[in-house]
């Protein structure tokens, strides 16, 4: 990952208490990270609340916006609404590497007491990925019908019907053992 300076928070100059930050995330943000993405056209807003305490920070990320994903059912792209919240604790310690290896809690991060900046870009990246559901299916329309491509739905229903008609009678007797 290339450093993203606009996501650095100079926490040394902040007074204890709650501070708010807002980030607009677009496609160019993801160019700084390696790996394949299965979405495009990200337009997200991240509202970050940083509550500075004596030896730690409480970070609350609120993710909102849209991404374009491919429907798992019909294969057509659609715009998915994003909305999620994530919390992160950042503790300032003398030996952050040692503390990180001892503590397996992903919600707690450690930085050195000598640090002056906190870069939140990687957390934003991870939290946007986590806010996209594993299963992606067009939402239903206002009248309760599937938002998927009607031609694909019709074809799937036909294939399902054909599969039921072509059931081999040899296997019929085994159906009684399904629930055991």
PDB file of C-alpha atoms in Angstrom:
ATOM      1  CA  UNK A   1       0.000   0.000   0.000  1.00  0.00           C
ATOM      2  CA  UNK A   2       1.237   3.451  -0.892  1.00  0.00           C
ATOM      3  CA  UNK A   3       0.841   5.969   1.925  1.00  0.00           C
ATOM      4  CA  UNK A   4      -2.245   8.135   1.633  1.00  0.00           C
ATOM      5  CA  UNK A   5      -1.350  11.381   3.404  1.00  0.00           C
ATOM      6  CA  UNK A   6      -4.901  12.751   3.442  1.00  0.00           C
ATOM      7  CA  UNK A   7      -5.821   9.904   5.809  1.00  0.00           C
ATOM      8  CA  UNK A   8      -3.166  10.852   8.386  1.00  0.00           C
ATOM      9  CA  UNK A   9      -4.550  12.214  11.643  1.00  0.00           C
ATOM     10  CA  UNK A  10      -2.072  14.284  13.655  1.00  0.00           C
ATOM     11  CA  UNK A  11      -3.343  13.202  17.062  1.00  0.00           C
ATOM     12  CA  UNK A  12      -0.563  14.833  19.099  1.00  0.00           C
ATOM     13  CA  UNK A  13      -2.117  18.261  18.586  1.00  0.00           C
ATOM     14  CA  UNK A  14      -5.637  17.091  19.459  1.00  0.00           C
ATOM     15  CA  UNK A  15      -7.062  17.715  22.900  1.00  0.00           C
ATOM     16  CA  UNK A  16      -8.634  14.790  24.760  1.00  0.00           C
ATOM     17  CA  UNK A  17     -12.240  14.324  23.698  1.00  0.00           C
ATOM     18  CA  UNK A  18     -14.267  13.626  20.573  1.00  0.00           C
ATOM     19  CA  UNK A  19     -13.089  14.770  17.130  1.00  0.00           C
ATOM     20  CA  UNK A  20     -14.859  14.196  13.807  1.00  0.00           C
ATOM     21  CA  UNK A  21     -13.409  13.582  10.349  1.00  0.00           C
ATOM     22  CA  UNK A  22     -15.102  12.921   7.029  1.00  0.00           C
ATOM     23  CA  UNK A  23     -13.641  11.219   3.963  1.00  0.00           C
ATOM     24  CA  UNK A  24     -15.056  10.914   0.452  1.00  0.00           C
ATOM     25  CA  UNK A  25     -13.968   7.623  -1.111  1.00  0.00           C
ATOM     26  CA  UNK A  26     -13.954   7.087  -4.875  1.00  0.00           C
ATOM     27  CA  UNK A  27     -12.371   4.683  -7.329  1.00  0.00           C
ATOM     28  CA  UNK A  28      -8.943   6.348  -7.106  1.00  0.00           C
ATOM     29  CA  UNK A  29      -8.693   5.360  -3.419  1.00  0.00           C
ATOM     30  CA  UNK A  30      -8.577   1.643  -4.312  1.00  0.00           C
ATOM     31  CA  UNK A  31      -5.647   2.075  -6.715  1.00  0.00           C
ATOM     32  CA  UNK A  32      -3.383   2.321  -3.666  1.00  0.00           C
ATOM     33  CA  UNK A  33      -4.216  -1.211  -2.527  1.00  0.00           C
ATOM     34  CA  UNK A  34      -3.228  -4.534  -4.041  1.00  0.00           C
ATOM     35  CA  UNK A  35      -5.634  -7.338  -4.765  1.00  0.00           C
ATOM     36  CA  UNK A  36      -8.688  -8.084  -6.829  1.00  0.00           C
ATOM     37  CA  UNK A  37     -11.972  -6.314  -6.242  1.00  0.00           C
ATOM     38  CA  UNK A  38     -15.363  -7.670  -7.199  1.00  0.00           C
ATOM     39  CA  UNK A  39     -17.063  -4.277  -7.212  1.00  0.00           C
ATOM     40  CA  UNK A  40     -16.638  -0.964  -9.022  1.00  0.00           C
ATOM     41  CA  UNK A  41     -17.859   2.635  -9.027  1.00  0.00           C
ATOM     42  CA  UNK A  42     -17.462   3.084  -5.280  1.00  0.00           C
ATOM     43  CA  UNK A  43     -18.914   6.342  -4.005  1.00  0.00           C
ATOM     44  CA  UNK A  44     -18.653   6.187  -0.248  1.00  0.00           C
ATOM     45  CA  UNK A  45     -18.615   8.635   2.622  1.00  0.00           C
ATOM     46  CA  UNK A  46     -16.785   7.677   5.787  1.00  0.00           C
ATOM     47  CA  UNK A  47     -17.606   9.566   8.960  1.00  0.00           C
ATOM     48  CA  UNK A  48     -14.938   8.945  11.550  1.00  0.00           C
ATOM     49  CA  UNK A  49     -15.317   9.841  15.193  1.00  0.00           C
ATOM     50  CA  UNK A  50     -12.081   9.773  17.179  1.00  0.00           C
ATOM     51  CA  UNK A  51     -12.443   9.860  20.945  1.00  0.00           C
ATOM     52  CA  UNK A  52      -8.989  10.676  22.331  1.00  0.00           C
ATOM     53  CA  UNK A  53      -8.234   9.346  25.797  1.00  0.00           C
ATOM     54  CA  UNK A  54      -4.963   9.429  27.761  1.00  0.00           C
ATOM     55  CA  UNK A  55      -3.326   6.245  26.396  1.00  0.00           C
ATOM     56  CA  UNK A  56      -5.739   5.132  23.687  1.00  0.00           C
ATOM     57  CA  UNK A  57      -8.231   6.233  21.030  1.00  0.00           C
ATOM     58  CA  UNK A  58     -11.725   4.964  20.329  1.00  0.00           C
ATOM     59  CA  UNK A  59     -12.437   5.143  16.600  1.00  0.00           C
ATOM     60  CA  UNK A  60     -15.927   4.759  15.165  1.00  0.00           C
ATOM     61  CA  UNK A  61     -16.207   4.432  11.379  1.00  0.00           C
ATOM     62  CA  UNK A  62     -19.602   4.959   9.721  1.00  0.00           C
ATOM     63  CA  UNK A  63     -19.612   3.812   6.098  1.00  0.00           C
ATOM     64  CA  UNK A  64     -22.307   4.960   3.671  1.00  0.00           C
ATOM     65  CA  UNK A  65     -22.628   5.164  -0.093  1.00  0.00           C
ATOM     66  CA  UNK A  66     -22.897   2.872  -3.093  1.00  0.00           C
ATOM     67  CA  UNK A  67     -20.872   0.365  -5.100  1.00  0.00           C
ATOM     68  CA  UNK A  68     -21.696  -1.492  -8.287  1.00  0.00           C
ATOM     69  CA  UNK A  69     -21.674  -5.279  -7.888  1.00  0.00           C
ATOM     70  CA  UNK A  70     -22.739  -8.222 -10.034  1.00  0.00           C
ATOM     71  CA  UNK A  71     -25.906 -10.045  -9.014  1.00  0.00           C
ATOM     72  CA  UNK A  72     -25.253 -13.664  -8.009  1.00  0.00           C
ATOM     73  CA  UNK A  73     -28.586 -14.775  -9.449  1.00  0.00           C
ATOM     74  CA  UNK A  74     -28.851 -13.100 -12.852  1.00  0.00           C
ATOM     75  CA  UNK A  75     -25.285 -11.899 -13.489  1.00  0.00           C
ATOM     76  CA  UNK A  76     -26.314  -8.299 -14.163  1.00  0.00           C
ATOM     77  CA  UNK A  77     -24.636  -5.351 -12.415  1.00  0.00           C
ATOM     78  CA  UNK A  78     -26.587  -3.276  -9.927  1.00  0.00           C
ATOM     79  CA  UNK A  79     -25.948  -0.508  -7.431  1.00  0.00           C
ATOM     80  CA  UNK A  80     -25.655  -1.763  -3.860  1.00  0.00           C
ATOM     81  CA  UNK A  81     -26.282   0.575  -0.937  1.00  0.00           C
ATOM     82  CA  UNK A  82     -23.554   0.566   1.699  1.00  0.00           C
ATOM     83  CA  UNK A  83     -24.185   1.257   5.343  1.00  0.00           C
ATOM     84  CA  UNK A  84     -22.225  -0.120   8.235  1.00  0.00           C
ATOM     85  CA  UNK A  85     -20.445   0.851  11.455  1.00  0.00           C
ATOM     86  CA  UNK A  86     -17.118  -0.386  12.780  1.00  0.00           C
ATOM     87  CA  UNK A  87     -15.232   0.306  15.996  1.00  0.00           C
ATOM     88  CA  UNK A  88     -11.483   0.241  16.426  1.00  0.00           C
ATOM     89  CA  UNK A  89      -9.393   0.787  19.550  1.00  0.00           C
ATOM     90  CA  UNK A  90      -5.864   2.111  19.161  1.00  0.00           C
ATOM     91  CA  UNK A  91      -3.591   1.863  22.180  1.00  0.00           C
ATOM     92  CA  UNK A  92      -0.324   3.777  22.523  1.00  0.00           C
ATOM     93  CA  UNK A  93       2.365   1.527  24.034  1.00  0.00           C
ATOM     94  CA  UNK A  94       6.143   1.311  24.301  1.00  0.00           C
ATOM     95  CA  UNK A  95       6.444  -1.920  22.289  1.00  0.00           C
ATOM     96  CA  UNK A  96       3.629  -2.135  19.696  1.00  0.00           C
ATOM     97  CA  UNK A  97       5.018  -5.145  17.777  1.00  0.00           C
ATOM     98  CA  UNK A  98       5.268  -7.256  20.918  1.00  0.00           C
ATOM     99  CA  UNK A  99       1.793  -6.245  22.093  1.00  0.00           C
ATOM    100  CA  UNK A 100       0.273  -6.997  18.673  1.00  0.00           C
ATOM    101  CA  UNK A 101       1.799 -10.483  18.643  1.00  0.00           C
ATOM    102  CA  UNK A 102       0.461 -11.237  22.145  1.00  0.00           C
ATOM    103  CA  UNK A 103      -3.056  -9.881  21.569  1.00  0.00           C
ATOM    104  CA  UNK A 104      -5.143 -11.582  18.879  1.00  0.00           C
ATOM    105  CA  UNK A 105      -8.070  -9.119  19.091  1.00  0.00           C
ATOM    106  CA  UNK A 106      -8.596  -7.570  15.618  1.00  0.00           C
ATOM    107  CA  UNK A 107     -10.500  -4.637  17.149  1.00  0.00           C
ATOM    108  CA  UNK A 108      -7.396  -3.440  19.000  1.00  0.00           C
ATOM    109  CA  UNK A 109      -4.353  -1.952  17.282  1.00  0.00           C
ATOM    110  CA  UNK A 110      -1.126  -0.760  18.852  1.00  0.00           C
ATOM    111  CA  UNK A 111       1.112   2.166  17.956  1.00  0.00           C
ATOM    112  CA  UNK A 112       4.255   3.482  19.565  1.00  0.00           C
ATOM    113  CA  UNK A 113       4.043   6.275  22.122  1.00  0.00           C
ATOM    114  CA  UNK A 114       6.553   8.148  19.962  1.00  0.00           C
ATOM    115  CA  UNK A 115       4.156   8.266  16.968  1.00  0.00           C
ATOM    116  CA  UNK A 116       2.506  11.549  16.117  1.00  0.00           C
ATOM    117  CA  UNK A 117       0.203  10.517  13.252  1.00  0.00           C
ATOM    118  CA  UNK A 118      -2.373   7.799  12.764  1.00  0.00           C
ATOM    119  CA  UNK A 119      -3.148   6.702   9.196  1.00  0.00           C
ATOM    120  CA  UNK A 120      -6.697   5.320   8.878  1.00  0.00           C
ATOM    121  CA  UNK A 121      -6.630   4.463   5.142  1.00  0.00           C
ATOM    122  CA  UNK A 122      -6.138   0.718   5.593  1.00  0.00           C
ATOM    123  CA  UNK A 123      -9.009   0.485   8.089  1.00  0.00           C
ATOM    124  CA  UNK A 124     -11.277   2.407   5.723  1.00  0.00           C
ATOM    125  CA  UNK A 125     -10.327   0.016   2.917  1.00  0.00           C
ATOM    126  CA  UNK A 126     -11.020  -3.058   5.073  1.00  0.00           C
ATOM    127  CA  UNK A 127     -14.277  -1.682   6.462  1.00  0.00           C
ATOM    128  CA  UNK A 128     -15.624  -0.847   2.997  1.00  0.00           C
ATOM    129  CA  UNK A 129     -14.845  -4.420   1.903  1.00  0.00           C
ATOM    130  CA  UNK A 130     -16.539  -5.781   5.028  1.00  0.00           C
ATOM    131  CA  UNK A 131     -19.657  -3.681   4.434  1.00  0.00           C
ATOM    132  CA  UNK A 132     -20.311  -5.453   1.116  1.00  0.00           C
ATOM    133  CA  UNK A 133     -22.342  -8.631   1.734  1.00  0.00           C
ATOM    134  CA  UNK A 134     -21.113 -12.036   0.546  1.00  0.00           C
ATOM    135  CA  UNK A 135     -24.381 -12.784  -1.247  1.00  0.00           C
ATOM    136  CA  UNK A 136     -25.424 -10.129  -3.722  1.00  0.00           C
ATOM    137  CA  UNK A 137     -28.876 -10.341  -5.217  1.00  0.00           C
ATOM    138  CA  UNK A 138     -30.927  -7.548  -6.758  1.00  0.00           C
ATOM    139  CA  UNK A 139     -33.314  -6.115  -4.191  1.00  0.00           C
ATOM    140  CA  UNK A 140     -37.015  -6.648  -4.840  1.00  0.00           C
ATOM    141  CA  UNK A 141     -38.907  -3.897  -6.620  1.00  0.00           C
ATOM    142  CA  UNK A 142     -41.622  -1.846  -4.900  1.00  0.00           C
ATOM    143  CA  UNK A 143     -44.312  -4.271  -6.114  1.00  0.00           C
ATOM    144  CA  UNK A 144     -42.496  -7.232  -4.499  1.00  0.00           C
ATOM    145  CA  UNK A 145     -41.062  -8.762  -7.673  1.00  0.00           C
ATOM    146  CA  UNK A 146     -37.438  -9.686  -8.108  1.00  0.00           C
ATOM    147  CA  UNK A 147     -35.203  -6.889  -9.388  1.00  0.00           C
ATOM    148  CA  UNK A 148     -33.259  -9.433 -11.450  1.00  0.00           C
ATOM    149  CA  UNK A 149     -33.366  -9.624 -15.238  1.00  0.00           C
ATOM    150  CA  UNK A 150     -36.804 -11.178 -16.008  1.00  0.00           C
ATOM    151  CA  UNK A 151     -35.412 -13.228 -18.921  1.00  0.00           C
ATOM    152  CA  UNK A 152     -32.834 -14.873 -16.659  1.00  0.00           C
ATOM    153  CA  UNK A 153     -35.428 -15.567 -13.947  1.00  0.00           C
ATOM    154  CA  UNK A 154     -37.735 -17.152 -16.529  1.00  0.00           C
ATOM    155  CA  UNK A 155     -34.889 -19.325 -17.837  1.00  0.00           C
ATOM    156  CA  UNK A 156     -33.924 -20.418 -14.284  1.00  0.00           C
ATOM    157  CA  UNK A 157     -37.539 -21.373 -13.537  1.00  0.00           C
ATOM    158  CA  UNK A 158     -37.715 -23.397 -16.758  1.00  0.00           C
ATOM    159  CA  UNK A 159     -34.464 -25.200 -15.915  1.00  0.00           C
ATOM    160  CA  UNK A 160     -35.734 -25.937 -12.413  1.00  0.00           C
ATOM    161  CA  UNK A 161     -38.967 -27.373 -13.808  1.00  0.00           C
ATOM    162  CA  UNK A 162     -37.054 -29.534 -16.305  1.00  0.00           C
ATOM    163  CA  UNK A 163     -34.841 -30.850 -13.510  1.00  0.00           C
ATOM    164  CA  UNK A 164     -37.912 -31.866 -11.511  1.00  0.00           C
ATOM    165  CA  UNK A 165     -39.403 -33.637 -14.548  1.00  0.00           C
ATOM    166  CA  UNK A 166     -36.183 -35.507 -15.247  1.00  0.00           C
ATOM    167  CA  UNK A 167     -35.792 -36.907 -11.718  1.00  0.00           C
ATOM    168  CA  UNK A 168     -34.664 -40.517 -11.871  1.00  0.00           C
ATOM    169  CA  UNK A 169     -37.279 -42.788 -10.182  1.00  0.00           C
ATOM    170  CA  UNK A 170     -34.478 -44.938  -8.760  1.00  0.00           C
ATOM    171  CA  UNK A 171     -33.731 -42.208  -6.186  1.00  0.00           C
ATOM    172  CA  UNK A 172     -37.347 -41.652  -5.062  1.00  0.00           C
ATOM    173  CA  UNK A 173     -37.113 -44.224  -2.258  1.00  0.00           C
ATOM    174  CA  UNK A 174     -34.099 -42.458  -0.762  1.00  0.00           C
ATOM    175  CA  UNK A 175     -36.050 -39.235  -0.105  1.00  0.00           C
ATOM    176  CA  UNK A 176     -37.348 -40.651   3.179  1.00  0.00           C
ATOM    177  CA  UNK A 177     -33.754 -40.685   4.541  1.00  0.00           C
ATOM    178  CA  UNK A 178     -33.080 -36.966   3.791  1.00  0.00           C
ATOM    179  CA  UNK A 179     -34.200 -35.698   7.202  1.00  0.00           C
ATOM    180  CA  UNK A 180     -32.336 -38.301   9.264  1.00  0.00           C
TER     181      UNK A 180
END
